[in-house]
CSV table of N, CA and C in Angstrom, one decimal:
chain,number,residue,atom,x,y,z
T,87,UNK,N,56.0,174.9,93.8
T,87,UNK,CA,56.4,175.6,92.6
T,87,UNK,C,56.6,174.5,91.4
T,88,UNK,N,56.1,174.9,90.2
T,88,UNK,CA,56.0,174.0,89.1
T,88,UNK,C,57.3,174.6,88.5
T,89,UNK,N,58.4,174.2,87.8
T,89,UNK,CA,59.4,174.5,86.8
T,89,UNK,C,58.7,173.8,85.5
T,90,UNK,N,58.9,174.7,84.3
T,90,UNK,CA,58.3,173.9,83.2
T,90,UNK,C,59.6,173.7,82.5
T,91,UNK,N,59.9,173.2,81.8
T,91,UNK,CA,60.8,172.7,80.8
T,91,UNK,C,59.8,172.8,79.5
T,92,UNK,N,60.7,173.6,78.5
T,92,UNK,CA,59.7,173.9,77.3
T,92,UNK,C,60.5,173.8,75.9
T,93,UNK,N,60.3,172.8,74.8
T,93,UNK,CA,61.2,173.0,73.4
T,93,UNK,C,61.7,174.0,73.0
T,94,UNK,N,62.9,174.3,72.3
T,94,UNK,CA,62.7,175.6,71.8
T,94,UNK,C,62.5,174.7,70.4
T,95,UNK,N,61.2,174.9,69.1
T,95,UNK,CA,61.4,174.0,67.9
T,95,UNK,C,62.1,174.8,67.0
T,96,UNK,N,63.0,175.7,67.5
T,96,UNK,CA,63.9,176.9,66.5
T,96,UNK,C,65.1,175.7,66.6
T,97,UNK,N,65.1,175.7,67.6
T,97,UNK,CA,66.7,174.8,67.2
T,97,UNK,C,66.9,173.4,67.5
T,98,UNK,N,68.2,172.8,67.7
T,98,UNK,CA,68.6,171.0,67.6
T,98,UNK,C,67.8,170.7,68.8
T,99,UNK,N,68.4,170.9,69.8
T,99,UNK,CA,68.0,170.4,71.2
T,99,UNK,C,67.8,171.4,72.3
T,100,UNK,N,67.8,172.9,71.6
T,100,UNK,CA,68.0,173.9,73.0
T,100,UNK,C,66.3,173.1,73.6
T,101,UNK,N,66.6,173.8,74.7
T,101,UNK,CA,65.0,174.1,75.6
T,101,UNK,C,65.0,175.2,76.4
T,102,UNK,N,64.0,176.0,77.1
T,102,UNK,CA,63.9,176.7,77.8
T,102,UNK,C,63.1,176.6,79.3
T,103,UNK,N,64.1,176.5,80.1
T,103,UNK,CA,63.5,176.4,81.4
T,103,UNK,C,62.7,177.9,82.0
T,104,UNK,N,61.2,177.4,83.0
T,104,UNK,CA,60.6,178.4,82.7
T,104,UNK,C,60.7,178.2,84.9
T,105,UNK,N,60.9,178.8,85.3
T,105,UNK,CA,60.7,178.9,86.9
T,105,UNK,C,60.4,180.4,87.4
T,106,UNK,N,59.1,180.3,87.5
T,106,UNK,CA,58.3,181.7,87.9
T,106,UNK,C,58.8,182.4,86.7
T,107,UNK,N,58.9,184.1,86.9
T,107,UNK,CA,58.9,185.2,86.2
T,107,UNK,C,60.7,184.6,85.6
T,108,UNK,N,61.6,184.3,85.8
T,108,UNK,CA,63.0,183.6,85.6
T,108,UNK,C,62.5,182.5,84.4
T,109,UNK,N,63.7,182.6,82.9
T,109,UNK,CA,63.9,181.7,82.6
T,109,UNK,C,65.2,181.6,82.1
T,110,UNK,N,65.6,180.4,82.0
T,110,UNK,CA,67.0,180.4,81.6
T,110,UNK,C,66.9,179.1,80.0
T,111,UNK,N,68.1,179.3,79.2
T,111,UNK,CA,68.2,178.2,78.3
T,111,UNK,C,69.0,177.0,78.8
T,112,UNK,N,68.7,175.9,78.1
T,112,UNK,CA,69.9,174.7,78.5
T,112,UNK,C,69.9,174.0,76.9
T,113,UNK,N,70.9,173.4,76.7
T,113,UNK,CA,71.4,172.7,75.5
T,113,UNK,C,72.0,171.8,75.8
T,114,UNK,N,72.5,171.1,74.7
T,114,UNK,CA,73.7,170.5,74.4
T,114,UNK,C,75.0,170.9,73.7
T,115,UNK,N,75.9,170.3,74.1
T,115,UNK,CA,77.5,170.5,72.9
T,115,UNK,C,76.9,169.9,72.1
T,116,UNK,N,78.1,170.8,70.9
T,116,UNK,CA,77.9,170.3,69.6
T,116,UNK,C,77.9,169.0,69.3
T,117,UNK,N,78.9,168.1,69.9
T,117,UNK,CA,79.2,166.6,69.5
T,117,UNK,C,78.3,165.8,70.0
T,118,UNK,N,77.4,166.5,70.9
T,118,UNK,CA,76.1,165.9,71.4
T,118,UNK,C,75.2,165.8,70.9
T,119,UNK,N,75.2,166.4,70.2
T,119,UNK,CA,73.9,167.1,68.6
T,119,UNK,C,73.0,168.3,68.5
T,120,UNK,N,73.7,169.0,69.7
T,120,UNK,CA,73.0,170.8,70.1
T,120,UNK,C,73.7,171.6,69.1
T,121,UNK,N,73.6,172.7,69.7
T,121,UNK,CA,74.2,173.7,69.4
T,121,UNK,C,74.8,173.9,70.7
T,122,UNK,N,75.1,173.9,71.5
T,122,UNK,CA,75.6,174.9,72.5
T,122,UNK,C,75.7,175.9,73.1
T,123,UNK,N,74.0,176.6,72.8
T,123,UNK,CA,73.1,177.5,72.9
T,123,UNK,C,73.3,178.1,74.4
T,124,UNK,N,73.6,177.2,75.5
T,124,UNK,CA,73.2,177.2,77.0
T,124,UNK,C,74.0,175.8,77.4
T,125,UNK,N,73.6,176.4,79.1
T,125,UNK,CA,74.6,175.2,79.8
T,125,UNK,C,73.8,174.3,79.5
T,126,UNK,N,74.4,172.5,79.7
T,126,UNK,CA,73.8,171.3,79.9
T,126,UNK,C,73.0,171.4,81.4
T,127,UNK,N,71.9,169.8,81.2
T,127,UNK,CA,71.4,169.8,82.3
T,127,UNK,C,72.8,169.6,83.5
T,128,UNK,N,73.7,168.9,83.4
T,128,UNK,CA,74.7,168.5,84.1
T,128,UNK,C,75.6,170.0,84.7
T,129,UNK,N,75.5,171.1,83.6
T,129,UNK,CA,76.1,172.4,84.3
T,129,UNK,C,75.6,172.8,85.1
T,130,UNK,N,74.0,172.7,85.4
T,130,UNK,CA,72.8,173.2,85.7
T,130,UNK,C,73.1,172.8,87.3
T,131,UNK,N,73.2,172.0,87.2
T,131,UNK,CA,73.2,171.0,88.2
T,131,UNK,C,74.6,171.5,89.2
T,132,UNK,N,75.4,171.5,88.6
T,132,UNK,CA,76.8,171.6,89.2
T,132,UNK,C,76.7,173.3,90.0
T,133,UNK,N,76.2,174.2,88.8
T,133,UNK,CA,76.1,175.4,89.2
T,133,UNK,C,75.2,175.6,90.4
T,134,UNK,N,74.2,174.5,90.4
T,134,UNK,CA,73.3,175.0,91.8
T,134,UNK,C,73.8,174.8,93.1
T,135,UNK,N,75.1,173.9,93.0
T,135,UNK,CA,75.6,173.3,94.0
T,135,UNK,C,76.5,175.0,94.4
T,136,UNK,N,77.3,175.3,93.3
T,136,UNK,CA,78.0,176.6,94.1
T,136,UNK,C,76.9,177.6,94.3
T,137,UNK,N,76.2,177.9,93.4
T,137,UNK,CA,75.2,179.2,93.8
T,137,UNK,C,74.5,179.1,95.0
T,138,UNK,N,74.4,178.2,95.9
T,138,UNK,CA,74.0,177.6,97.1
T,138,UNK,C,74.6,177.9,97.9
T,139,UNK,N,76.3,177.5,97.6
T,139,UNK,CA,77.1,177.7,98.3
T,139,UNK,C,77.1,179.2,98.7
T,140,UNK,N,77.7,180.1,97.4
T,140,UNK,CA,77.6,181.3,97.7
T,140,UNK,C,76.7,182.1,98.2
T,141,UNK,N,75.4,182.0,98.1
T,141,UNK,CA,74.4,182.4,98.6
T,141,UNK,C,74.2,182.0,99.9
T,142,UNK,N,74.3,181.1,100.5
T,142,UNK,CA,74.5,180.4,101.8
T,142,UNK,C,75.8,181.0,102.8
T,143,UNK,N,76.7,181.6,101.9
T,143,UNK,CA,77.7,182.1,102.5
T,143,UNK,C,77.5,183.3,102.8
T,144,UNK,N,77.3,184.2,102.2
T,144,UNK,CA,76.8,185.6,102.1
T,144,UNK,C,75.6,185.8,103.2
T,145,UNK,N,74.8,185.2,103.2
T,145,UNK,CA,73.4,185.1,104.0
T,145,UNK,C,74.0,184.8,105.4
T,146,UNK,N,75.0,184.0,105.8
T,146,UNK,CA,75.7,183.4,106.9
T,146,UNK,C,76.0,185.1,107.2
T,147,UNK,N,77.5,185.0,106.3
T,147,UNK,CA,78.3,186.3,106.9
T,147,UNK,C,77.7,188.1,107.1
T,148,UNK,N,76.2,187.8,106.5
T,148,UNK,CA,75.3,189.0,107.1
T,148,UNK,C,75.0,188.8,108.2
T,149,UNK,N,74.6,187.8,108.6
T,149,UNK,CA,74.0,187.7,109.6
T,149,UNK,C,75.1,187.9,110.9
T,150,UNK,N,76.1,187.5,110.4
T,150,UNK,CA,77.0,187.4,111.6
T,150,UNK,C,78.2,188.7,111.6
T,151,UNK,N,77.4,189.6,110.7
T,151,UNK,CA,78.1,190.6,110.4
T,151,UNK,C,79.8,190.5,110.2
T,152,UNK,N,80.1,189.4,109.2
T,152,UNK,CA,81.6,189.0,109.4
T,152,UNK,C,81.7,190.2,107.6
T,153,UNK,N,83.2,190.4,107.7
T,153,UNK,CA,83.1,191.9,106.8
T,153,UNK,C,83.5,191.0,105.1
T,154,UNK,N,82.6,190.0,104.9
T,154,UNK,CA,83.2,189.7,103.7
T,154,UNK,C,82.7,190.6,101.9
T,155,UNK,N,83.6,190.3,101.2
T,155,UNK,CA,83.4,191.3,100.2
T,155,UNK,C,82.9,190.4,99.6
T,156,UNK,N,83.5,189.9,98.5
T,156,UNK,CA,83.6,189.0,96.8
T,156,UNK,C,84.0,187.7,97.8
T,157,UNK,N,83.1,187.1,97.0
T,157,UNK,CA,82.6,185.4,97.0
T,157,UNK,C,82.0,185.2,95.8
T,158,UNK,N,83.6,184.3,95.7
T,158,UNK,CA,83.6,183.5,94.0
T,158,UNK,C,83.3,181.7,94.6
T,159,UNK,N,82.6,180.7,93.8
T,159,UNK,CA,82.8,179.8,94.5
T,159,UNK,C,82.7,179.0,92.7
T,160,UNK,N,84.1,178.2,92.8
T,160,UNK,CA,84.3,177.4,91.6
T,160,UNK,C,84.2,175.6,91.9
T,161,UNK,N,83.7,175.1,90.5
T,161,UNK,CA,82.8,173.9,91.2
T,161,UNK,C,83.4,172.9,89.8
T,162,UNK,N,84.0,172.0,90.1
T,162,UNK,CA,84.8,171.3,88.8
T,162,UNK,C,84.6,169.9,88.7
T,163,UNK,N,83.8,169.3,87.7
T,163,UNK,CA,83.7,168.0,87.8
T,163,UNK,C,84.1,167.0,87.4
T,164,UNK,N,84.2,165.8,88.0
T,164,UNK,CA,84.7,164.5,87.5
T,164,UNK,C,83.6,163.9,87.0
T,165,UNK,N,83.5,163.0,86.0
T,165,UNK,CA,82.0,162.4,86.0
T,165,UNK,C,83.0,161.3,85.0
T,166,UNK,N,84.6,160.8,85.2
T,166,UNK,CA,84.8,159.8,84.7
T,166,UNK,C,83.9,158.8,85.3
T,167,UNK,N,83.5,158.5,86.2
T,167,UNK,CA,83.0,157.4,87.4
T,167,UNK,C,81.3,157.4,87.1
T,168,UNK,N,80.8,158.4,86.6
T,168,UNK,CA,79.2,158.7,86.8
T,168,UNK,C,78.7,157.0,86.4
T,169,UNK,N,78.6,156.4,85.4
T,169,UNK,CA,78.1,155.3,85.1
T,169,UNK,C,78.5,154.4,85.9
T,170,UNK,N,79.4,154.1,86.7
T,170,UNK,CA,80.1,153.2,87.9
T,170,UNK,C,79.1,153.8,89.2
T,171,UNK,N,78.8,155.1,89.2
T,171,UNK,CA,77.7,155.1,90.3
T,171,UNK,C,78.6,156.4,91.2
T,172,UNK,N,79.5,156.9,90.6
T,172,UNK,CA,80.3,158.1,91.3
T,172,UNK,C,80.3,159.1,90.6
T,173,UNK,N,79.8,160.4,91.0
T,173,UNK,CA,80.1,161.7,90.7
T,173,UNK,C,80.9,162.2,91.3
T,174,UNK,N,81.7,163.1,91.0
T,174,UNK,CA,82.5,163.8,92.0
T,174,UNK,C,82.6,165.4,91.7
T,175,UNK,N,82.3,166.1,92.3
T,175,UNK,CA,82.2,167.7,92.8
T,175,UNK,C,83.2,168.4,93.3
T,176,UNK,N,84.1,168.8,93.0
T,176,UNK,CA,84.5,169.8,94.1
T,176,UNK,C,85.0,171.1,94.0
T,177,UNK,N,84.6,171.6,94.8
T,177,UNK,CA,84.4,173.2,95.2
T,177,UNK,C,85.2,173.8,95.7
T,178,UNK,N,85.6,174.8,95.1
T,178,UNK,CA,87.0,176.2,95.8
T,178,UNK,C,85.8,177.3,96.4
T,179,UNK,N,86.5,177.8,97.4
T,179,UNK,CA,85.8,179.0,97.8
T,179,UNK,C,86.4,180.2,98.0
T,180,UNK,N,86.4,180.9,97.3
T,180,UNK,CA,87.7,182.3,97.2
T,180,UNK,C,87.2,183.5,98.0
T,181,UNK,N,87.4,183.9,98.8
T,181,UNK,CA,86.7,184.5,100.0
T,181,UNK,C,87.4,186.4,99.6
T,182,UNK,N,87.0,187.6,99.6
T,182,UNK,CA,87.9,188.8,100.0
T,182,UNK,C,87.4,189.3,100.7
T,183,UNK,N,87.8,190.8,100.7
T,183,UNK,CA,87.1,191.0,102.8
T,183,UNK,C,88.2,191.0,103.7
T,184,UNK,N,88.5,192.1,104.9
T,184,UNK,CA,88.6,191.8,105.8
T,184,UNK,C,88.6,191.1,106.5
T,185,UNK,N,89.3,189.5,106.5
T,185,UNK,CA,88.6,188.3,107.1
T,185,UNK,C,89.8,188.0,107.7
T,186,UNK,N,89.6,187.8,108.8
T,186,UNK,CA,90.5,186.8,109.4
T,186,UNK,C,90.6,185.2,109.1
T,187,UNK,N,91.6,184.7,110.0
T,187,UNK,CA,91.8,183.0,108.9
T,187,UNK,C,90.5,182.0,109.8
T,188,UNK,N,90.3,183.0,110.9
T,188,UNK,CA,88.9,181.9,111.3
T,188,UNK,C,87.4,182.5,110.9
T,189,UNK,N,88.0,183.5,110.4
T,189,UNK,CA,86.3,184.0,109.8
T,189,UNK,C,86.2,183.1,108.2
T,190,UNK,N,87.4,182.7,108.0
T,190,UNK,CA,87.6,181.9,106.5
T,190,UNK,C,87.4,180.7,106.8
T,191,UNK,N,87.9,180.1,107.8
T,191,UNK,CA,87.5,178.6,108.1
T,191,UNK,C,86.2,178.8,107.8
T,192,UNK,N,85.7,179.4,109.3
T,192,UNK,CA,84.0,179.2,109.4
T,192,UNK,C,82.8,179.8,108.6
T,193,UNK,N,83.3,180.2,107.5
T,193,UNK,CA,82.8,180.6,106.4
T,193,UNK,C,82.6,179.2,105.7
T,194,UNK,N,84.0,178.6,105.3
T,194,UNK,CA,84.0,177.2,104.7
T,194,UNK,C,83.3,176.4,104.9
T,195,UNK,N,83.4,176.2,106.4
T,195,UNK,CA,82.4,174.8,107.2
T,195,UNK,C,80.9,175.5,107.1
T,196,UNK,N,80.2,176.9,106.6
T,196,UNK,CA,78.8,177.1,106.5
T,196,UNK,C,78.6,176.5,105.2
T,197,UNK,N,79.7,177.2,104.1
T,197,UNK,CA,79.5,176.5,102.9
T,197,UNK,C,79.2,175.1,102.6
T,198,UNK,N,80.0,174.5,103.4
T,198,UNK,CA,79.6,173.0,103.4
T,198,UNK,C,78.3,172.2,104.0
T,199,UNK,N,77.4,173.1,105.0
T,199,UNK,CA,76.2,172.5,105.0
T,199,UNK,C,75.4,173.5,104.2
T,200,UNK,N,75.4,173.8,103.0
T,200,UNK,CA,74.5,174.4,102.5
T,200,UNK,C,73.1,173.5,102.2
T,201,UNK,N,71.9,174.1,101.7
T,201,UNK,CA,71.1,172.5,102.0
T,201,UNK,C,71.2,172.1,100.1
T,202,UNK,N,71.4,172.3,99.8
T,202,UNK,CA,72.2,171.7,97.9
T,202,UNK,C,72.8,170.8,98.4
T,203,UNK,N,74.1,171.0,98.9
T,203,UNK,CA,74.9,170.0,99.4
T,203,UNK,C,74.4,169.1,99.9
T,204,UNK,N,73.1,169.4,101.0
T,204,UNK,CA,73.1,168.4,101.4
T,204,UNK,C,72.0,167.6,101.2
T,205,UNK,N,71.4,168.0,100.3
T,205,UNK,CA,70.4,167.5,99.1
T,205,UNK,C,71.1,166.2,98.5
T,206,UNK,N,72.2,166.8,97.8
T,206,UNK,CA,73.2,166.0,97.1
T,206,UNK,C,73.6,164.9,97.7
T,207,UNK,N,73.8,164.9,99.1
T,207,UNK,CA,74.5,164.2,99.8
T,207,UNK,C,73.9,163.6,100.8
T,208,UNK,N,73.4,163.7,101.3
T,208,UNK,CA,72.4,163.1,102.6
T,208,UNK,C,70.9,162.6,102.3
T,209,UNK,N,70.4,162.8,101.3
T,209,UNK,CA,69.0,162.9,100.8
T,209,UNK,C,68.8,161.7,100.3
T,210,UNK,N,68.1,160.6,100.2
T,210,UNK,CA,67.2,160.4,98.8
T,210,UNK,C,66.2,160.6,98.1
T,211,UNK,N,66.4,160.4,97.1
T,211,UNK,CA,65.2,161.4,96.1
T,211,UNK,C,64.9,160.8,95.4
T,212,UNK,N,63.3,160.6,95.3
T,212,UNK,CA,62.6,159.8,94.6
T,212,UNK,C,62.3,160.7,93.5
T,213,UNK,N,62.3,160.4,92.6
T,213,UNK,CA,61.7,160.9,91.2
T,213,UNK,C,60.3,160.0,90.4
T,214,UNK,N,59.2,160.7,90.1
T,214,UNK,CA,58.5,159.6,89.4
T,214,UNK,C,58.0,160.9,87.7
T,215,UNK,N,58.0,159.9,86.9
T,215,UNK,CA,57.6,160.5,85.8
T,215,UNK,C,55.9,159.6,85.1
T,216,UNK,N,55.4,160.8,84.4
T,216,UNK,CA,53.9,160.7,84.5
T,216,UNK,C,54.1,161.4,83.0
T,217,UNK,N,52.7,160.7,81.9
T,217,UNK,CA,52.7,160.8,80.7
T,217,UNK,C,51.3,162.5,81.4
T,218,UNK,N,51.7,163.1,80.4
T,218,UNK,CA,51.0,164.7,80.4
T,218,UNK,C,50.2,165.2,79.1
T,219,UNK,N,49.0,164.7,79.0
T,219,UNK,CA,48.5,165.1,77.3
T,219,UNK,C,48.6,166.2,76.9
T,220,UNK,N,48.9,166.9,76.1
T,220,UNK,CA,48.8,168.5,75.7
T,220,UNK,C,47.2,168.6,75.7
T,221,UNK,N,47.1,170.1,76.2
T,221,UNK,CA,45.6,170.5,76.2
T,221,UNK,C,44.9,170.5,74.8
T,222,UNK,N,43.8,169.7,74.4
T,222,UNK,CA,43.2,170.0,72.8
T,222,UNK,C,42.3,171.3,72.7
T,223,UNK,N,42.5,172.0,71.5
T,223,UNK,CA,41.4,172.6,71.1
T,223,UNK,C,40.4,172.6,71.1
């Protein structure tokens, strides 16, 4: 799957991410020199980590027919450390439902090997970047 990332030349810095029939906007804050149009790449980023989560959890607790309702999953960052070489993440997971306190544990510990997570954390990831000509007339 190709994700395009595409200008918007309407505004400072928005862009529009394009992934299949789905797109979403991303920006910058003001004091960054955006508008604030859309989340940053760095929200983007943080939000896939819970949307993973939640989705990972839900997919779990079907399968195991555990009776959960609403799953909120909140994801708060540190990034004083980012340039020292540390990010820091961390995730609440607010469970409703029927649940007993070990259907909530084991809810938690699925949330935690979600594969985001463990992308984030167990992986390395090479990235390579390549100059792309625009197609001519």
């Amino acid at each position: 799957m190709t994700i395009r990332v595409v200008r918007d030349q309407q505004a400072l810095m928005r862009h529009e991410i394009r992934i299949g029939q789905n797109s979403i906007s991303t920006d910058l804050a003001s004091q960054l020199g955006g508008d604030g149009s859309g989340p940053s790449p760095h929200d983007l980023y943080d939000a896939a980590l819970g949307a993973c989560k939640a989705l990972t959890v839900l997919l779990y607790a079907k399968r195991k027919e555990i009776p959960v309702e609403g799953i909120e999953v909140s994801v708060e960052r540190d990034a004083s450390q980012e340039h020292a070489g540390t990010y820091r993440l961390t995730t609440a997971l607010t469970l409703t439902g029927d649940l007993s306190m070990a259907q909530r544990e084991e809810l938690v510990r699925v949330a935690h090997k979600c594969p985001i997570h463990r992308l984030m954390t167990e992986v390395t990831t090479e990235i390579s970047t390549a100059l792309s000509l625009p197609d001519q007339p």
